[in-house]
Short mmCIF file of C-alpha atoms in Angstrom, two decimals:
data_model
loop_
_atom_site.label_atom_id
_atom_site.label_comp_id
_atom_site.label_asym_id
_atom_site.label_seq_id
_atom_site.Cartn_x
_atom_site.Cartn_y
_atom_site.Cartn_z
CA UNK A 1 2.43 24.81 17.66
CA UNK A 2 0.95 21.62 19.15
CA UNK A 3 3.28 18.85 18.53
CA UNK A 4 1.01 15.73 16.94
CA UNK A 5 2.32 12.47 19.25
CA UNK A 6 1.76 9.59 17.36
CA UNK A 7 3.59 6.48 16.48
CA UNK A 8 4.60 7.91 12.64
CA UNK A 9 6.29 11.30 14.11
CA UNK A 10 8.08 8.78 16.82
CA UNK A 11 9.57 7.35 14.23
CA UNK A 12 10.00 9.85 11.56
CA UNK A 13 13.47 11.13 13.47
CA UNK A 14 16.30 8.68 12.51
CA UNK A 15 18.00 8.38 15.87
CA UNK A 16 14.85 7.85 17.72
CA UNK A 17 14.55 4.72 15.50
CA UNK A 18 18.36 4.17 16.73
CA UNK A 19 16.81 4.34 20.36
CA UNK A 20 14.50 1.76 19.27
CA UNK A 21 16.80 -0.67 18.18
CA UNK A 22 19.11 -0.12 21.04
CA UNK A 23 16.13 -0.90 23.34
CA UNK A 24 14.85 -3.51 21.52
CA UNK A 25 16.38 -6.30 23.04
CA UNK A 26 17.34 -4.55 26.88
CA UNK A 27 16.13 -2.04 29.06
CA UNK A 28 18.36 0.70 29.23
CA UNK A 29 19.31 4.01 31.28
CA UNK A 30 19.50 7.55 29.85
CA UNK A 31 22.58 7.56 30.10
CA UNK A 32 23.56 4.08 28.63
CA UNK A 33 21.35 5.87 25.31
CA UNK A 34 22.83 9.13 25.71
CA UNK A 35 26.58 7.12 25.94
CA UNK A 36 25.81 5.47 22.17
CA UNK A 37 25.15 8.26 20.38
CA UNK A 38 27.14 12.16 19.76
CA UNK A 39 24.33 13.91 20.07
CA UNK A 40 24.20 16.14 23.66
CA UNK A 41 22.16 14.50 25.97
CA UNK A 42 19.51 17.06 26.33
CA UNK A 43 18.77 16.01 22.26
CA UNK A 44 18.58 12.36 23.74
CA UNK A 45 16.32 13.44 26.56
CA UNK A 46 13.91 15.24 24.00
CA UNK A 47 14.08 12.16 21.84
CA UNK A 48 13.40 10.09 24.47
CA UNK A 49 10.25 11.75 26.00
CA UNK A 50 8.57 12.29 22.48
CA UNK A 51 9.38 8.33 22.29
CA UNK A 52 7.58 8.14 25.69
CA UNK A 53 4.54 10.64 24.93
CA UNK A 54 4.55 8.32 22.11
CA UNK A 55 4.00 5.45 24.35
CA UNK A 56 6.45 3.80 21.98
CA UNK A 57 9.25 3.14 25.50
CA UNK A 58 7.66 2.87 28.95
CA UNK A 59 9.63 3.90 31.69
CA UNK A 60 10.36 1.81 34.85
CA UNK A 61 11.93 2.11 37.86
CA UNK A 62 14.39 -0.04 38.90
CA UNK A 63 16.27 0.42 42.00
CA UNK A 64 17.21 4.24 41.85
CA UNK A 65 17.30 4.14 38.20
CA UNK A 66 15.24 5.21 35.31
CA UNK A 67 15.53 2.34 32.52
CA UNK A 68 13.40 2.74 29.65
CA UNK A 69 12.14 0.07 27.21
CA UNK A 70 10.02 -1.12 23.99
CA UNK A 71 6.34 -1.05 23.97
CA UNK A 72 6.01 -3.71 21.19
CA UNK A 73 1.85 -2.88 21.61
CA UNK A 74 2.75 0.26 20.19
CA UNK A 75 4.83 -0.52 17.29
CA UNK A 76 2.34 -3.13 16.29
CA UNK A 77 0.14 0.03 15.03
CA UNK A 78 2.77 1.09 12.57
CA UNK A 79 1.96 -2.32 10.65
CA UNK A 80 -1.26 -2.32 11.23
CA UNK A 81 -1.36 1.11 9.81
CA UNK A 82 -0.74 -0.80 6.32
CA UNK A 83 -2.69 -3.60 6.75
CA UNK A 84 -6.53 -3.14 5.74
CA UNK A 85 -4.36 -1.65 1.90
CA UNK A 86 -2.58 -4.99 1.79
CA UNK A 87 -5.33 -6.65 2.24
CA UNK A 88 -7.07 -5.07 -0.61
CA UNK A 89 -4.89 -5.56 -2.46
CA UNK A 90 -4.41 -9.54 -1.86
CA UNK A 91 -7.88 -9.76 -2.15
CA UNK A 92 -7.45 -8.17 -5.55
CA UNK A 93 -5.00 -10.02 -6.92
CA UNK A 94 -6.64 -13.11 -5.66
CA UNK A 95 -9.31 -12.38 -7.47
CA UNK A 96 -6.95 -11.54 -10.45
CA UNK A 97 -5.32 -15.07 -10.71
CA UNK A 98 -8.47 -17.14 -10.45
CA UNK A 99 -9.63 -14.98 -13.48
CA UNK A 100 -6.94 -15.38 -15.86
CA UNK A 101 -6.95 -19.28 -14.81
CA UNK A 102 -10.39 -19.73 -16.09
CA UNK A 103 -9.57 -17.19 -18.80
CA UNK A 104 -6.11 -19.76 -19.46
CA UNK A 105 -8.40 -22.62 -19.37
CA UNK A 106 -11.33 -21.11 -21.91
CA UNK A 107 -8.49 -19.67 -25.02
CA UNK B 1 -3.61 -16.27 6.59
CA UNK B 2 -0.38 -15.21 5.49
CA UNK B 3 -1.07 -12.47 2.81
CA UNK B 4 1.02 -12.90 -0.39
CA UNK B 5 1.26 -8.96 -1.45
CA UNK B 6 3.79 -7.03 0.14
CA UNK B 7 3.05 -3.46 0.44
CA UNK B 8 5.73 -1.50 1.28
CA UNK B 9 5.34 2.43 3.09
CA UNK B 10 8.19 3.58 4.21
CA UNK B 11 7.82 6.33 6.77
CA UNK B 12 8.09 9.87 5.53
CA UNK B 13 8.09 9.09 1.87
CA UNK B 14 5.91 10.21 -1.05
CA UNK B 15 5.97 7.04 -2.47
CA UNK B 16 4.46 2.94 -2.06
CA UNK B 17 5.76 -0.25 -3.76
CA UNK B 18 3.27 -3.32 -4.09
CA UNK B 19 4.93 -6.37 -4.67
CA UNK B 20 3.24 -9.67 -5.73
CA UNK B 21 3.83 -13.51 -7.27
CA UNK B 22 1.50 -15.02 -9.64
CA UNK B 23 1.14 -18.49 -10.23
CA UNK B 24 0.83 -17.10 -13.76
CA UNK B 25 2.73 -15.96 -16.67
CA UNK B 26 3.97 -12.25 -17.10
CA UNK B 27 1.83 -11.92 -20.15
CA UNK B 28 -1.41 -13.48 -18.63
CA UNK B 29 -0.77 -10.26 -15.71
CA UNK B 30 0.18 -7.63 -18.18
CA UNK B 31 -3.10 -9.05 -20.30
CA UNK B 32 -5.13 -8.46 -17.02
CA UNK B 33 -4.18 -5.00 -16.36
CA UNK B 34 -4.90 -4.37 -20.09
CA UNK B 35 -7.94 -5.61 -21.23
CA UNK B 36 -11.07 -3.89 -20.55
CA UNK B 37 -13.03 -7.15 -20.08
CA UNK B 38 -10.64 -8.67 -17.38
CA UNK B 39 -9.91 -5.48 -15.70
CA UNK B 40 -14.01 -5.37 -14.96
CA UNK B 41 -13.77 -8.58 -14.04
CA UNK B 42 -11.10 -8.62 -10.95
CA UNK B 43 -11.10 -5.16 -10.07
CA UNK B 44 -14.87 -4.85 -10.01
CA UNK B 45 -15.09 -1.54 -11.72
CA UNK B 46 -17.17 -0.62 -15.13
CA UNK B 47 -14.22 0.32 -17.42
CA UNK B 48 -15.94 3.20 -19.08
CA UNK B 49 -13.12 3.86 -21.46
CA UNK B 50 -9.73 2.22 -21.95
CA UNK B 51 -7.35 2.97 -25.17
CA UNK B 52 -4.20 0.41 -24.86
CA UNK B 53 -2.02 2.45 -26.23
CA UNK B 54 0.63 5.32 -25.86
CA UNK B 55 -1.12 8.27 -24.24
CA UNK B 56 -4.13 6.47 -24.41
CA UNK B 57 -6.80 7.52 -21.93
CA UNK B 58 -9.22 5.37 -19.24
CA UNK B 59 -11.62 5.68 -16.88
CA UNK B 60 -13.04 3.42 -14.27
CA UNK B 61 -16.10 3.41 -12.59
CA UNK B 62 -18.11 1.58 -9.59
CA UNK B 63 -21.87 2.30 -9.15
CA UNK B 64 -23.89 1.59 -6.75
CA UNK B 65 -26.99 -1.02 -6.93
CA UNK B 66 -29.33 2.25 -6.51
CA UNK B 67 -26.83 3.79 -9.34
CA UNK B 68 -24.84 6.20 -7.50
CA UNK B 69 -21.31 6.56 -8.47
CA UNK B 70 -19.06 5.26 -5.86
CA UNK B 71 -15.72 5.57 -7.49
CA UNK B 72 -14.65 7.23 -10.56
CA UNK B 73 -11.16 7.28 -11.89
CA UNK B 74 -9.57 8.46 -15.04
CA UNK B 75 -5.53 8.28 -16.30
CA UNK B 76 -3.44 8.35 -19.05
CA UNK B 77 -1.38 4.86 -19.96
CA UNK B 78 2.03 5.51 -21.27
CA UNK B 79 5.12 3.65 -22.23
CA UNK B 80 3.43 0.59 -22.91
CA UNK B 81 5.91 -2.27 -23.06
CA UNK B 82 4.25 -5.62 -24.19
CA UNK B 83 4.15 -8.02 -21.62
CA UNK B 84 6.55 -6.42 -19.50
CA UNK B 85 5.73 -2.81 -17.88
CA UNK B 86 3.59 0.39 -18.31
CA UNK B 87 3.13 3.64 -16.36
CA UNK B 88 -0.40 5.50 -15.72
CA UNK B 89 -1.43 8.39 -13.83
CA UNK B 90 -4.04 7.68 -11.87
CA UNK B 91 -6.46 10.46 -10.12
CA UNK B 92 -9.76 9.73 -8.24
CA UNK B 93 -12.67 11.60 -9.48
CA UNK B 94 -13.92 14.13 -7.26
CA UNK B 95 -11.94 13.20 -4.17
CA UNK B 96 -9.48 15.98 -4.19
CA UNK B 97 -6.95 13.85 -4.31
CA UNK B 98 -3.69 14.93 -6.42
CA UNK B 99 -2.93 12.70 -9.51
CA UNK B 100 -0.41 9.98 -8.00
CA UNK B 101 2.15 8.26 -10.93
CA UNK B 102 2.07 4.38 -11.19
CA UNK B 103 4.93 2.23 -12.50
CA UNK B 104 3.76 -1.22 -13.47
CA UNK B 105 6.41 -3.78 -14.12
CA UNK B 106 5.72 -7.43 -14.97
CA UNK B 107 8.80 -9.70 -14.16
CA UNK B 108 8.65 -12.98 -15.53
CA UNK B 109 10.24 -15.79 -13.43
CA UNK B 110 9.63 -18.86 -14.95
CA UNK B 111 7.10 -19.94 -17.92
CA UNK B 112 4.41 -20.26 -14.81
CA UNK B 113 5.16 -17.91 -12.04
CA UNK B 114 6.01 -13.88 -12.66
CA UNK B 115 6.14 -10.96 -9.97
CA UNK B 116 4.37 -7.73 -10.76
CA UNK B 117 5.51 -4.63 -9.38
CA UNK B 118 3.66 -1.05 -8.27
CA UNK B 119 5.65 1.81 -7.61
CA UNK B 120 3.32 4.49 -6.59
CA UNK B 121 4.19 8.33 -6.22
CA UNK B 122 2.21 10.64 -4.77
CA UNK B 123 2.13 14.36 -4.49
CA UNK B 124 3.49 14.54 -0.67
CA UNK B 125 4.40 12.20 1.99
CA UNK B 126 1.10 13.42 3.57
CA UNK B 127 -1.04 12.87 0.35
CA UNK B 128 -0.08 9.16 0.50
CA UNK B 129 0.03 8.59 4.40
CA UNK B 130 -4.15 10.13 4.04
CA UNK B 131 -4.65 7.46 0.75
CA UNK B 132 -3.59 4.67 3.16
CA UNK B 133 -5.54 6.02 6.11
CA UNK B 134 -8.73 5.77 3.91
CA UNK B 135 -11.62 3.20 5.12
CA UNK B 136 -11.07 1.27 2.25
CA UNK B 137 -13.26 -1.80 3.87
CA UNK B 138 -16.30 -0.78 2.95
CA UNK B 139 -16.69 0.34 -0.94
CA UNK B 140 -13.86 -2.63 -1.61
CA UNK B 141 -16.37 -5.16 -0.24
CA UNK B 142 -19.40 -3.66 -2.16
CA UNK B 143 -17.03 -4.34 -5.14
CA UNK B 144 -16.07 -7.71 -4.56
CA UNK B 145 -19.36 -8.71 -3.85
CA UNK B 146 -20.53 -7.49 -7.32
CA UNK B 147 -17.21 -9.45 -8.95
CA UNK B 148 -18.33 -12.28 -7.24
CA UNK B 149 -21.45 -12.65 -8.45
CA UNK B 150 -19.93 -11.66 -12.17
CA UNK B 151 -17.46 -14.54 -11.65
CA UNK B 152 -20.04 -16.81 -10.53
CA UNK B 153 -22.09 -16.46 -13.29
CA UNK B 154 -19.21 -16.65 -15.95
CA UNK B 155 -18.26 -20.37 -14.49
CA UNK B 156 -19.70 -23.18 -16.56
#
């Protein structure tokens, strides 16, 4: 089965969200992620590469090490995923309380 | 521009909440969700049919200026509290879609200001994740346009 890798599945897993928050703030190893959780680390090494595939955490070398961190460009399009609905419906309601002003005004 | 509706879509849920203040009063809200004359008015639909009561049915409708139908809905309204919350189904006409359940709660905060609430359930995480995908941009605007110009007119 082809895997879909987008943002959505990325986050659909509840530790890789963990592995979000944990790298929101610092860059970290594999194996300061692997170290946080129970999970073996081959489950953290999947989780982490769908995260990458996902472009979601880049990984950069520094020195001999692997660290991996947030690409907030890439979460962005989770709430941008919502947006253009919210903004219908603002525009609706908008729309809705200038209405029943005038209508407050008129009875 | 900060936008004052919060629309909430969890990830991997069947379900949406809209959230929103009013400079208004709970009844003034519940009155515009439940009189055929203001709903044309704001949501920029024909409202074909609309019994406010129990079981009562509706049906909404936006044409376009060369009268094709652009958007046809139909429900049933049930549970009709006065001034304070209802629940509809709501299906789009000849979409495919599934019918999708709407609570509608109107919380009064002070004699001026009240919060209206939309819980929104929908047949599968994936039904509702394709609803919010949908290009709403462009029949929304058509829409407003045509509310505009209603609005416009109905100013002194």
């Amino acid at each position: 089965m082809d895997l879909r890798r987008d943002v959505f599945q990325a986050i659909a897993d509840p530790t890789r969200r963990a592995i979000l928050l944990l790298v929101a703030t610092q860059s970290m190893t594999a194996g300061a992620i692997a170290s946080q959780f129970d999970s073996k680390r081959p489950t953290i090494s999947k989780h982490l590469l769908i995260l990458t595939e996902c472009e979601l955490l880049k990984r950069e070398p520094i020195g001999r090490e692997m660290h991996y961190h947030l690409n907030p460009n890439k979460m962005k399009e989770i709430a941008d995923f919502i947006a253009p609905f919210q903004k219908l419906w603002d525009d609706r309601f908008n729309k809705l309380e200038t209405v029943m002003k005038q209508y407050k005004r008129k009875s | 521009m900060e936008l004052k509706t919060k629309v909430i879509a969890e990830n991997n849920k069947q379900e949406l909440t809209i959230e929103r203040e009013f400079d208004l009063p709970a009844s003034l809200v519940y009155l515009a969700h439940t009189e055929p004359e203001l709903i044309e008015q704001w949501m920029g639909n024909k409202v074909l049919q609309f019994e406010k009561r129990n079981h009562g049915s509706y049906q909404f409708e936006t044409k376009s200026q060369e009268g094709m139908v652009l958007f046809r809905a139909n429900g049933v309204l049930l549970n009709l509290i006065e001034n304070q919350s209802f629940v509809r189904t709501f299906e789009m006409e000849n979409t495919g879609f599934p019918i999708q359940l709407e609570f509608f709660t109107f919380e009064s905060i002070s004699e001026t200001k009240s919060k209206l609430k939309m819980h929104i359930i929908y047949k599968s995480v994936e039904q509702r994740d394709q609803i919010l995908k949908m290009p709403f941009a462009k029949g929304i605007n058509m829409a407003h346009d045509r509310l505009e110009e209603v609005v416009s007119k109905s100013m002194p």
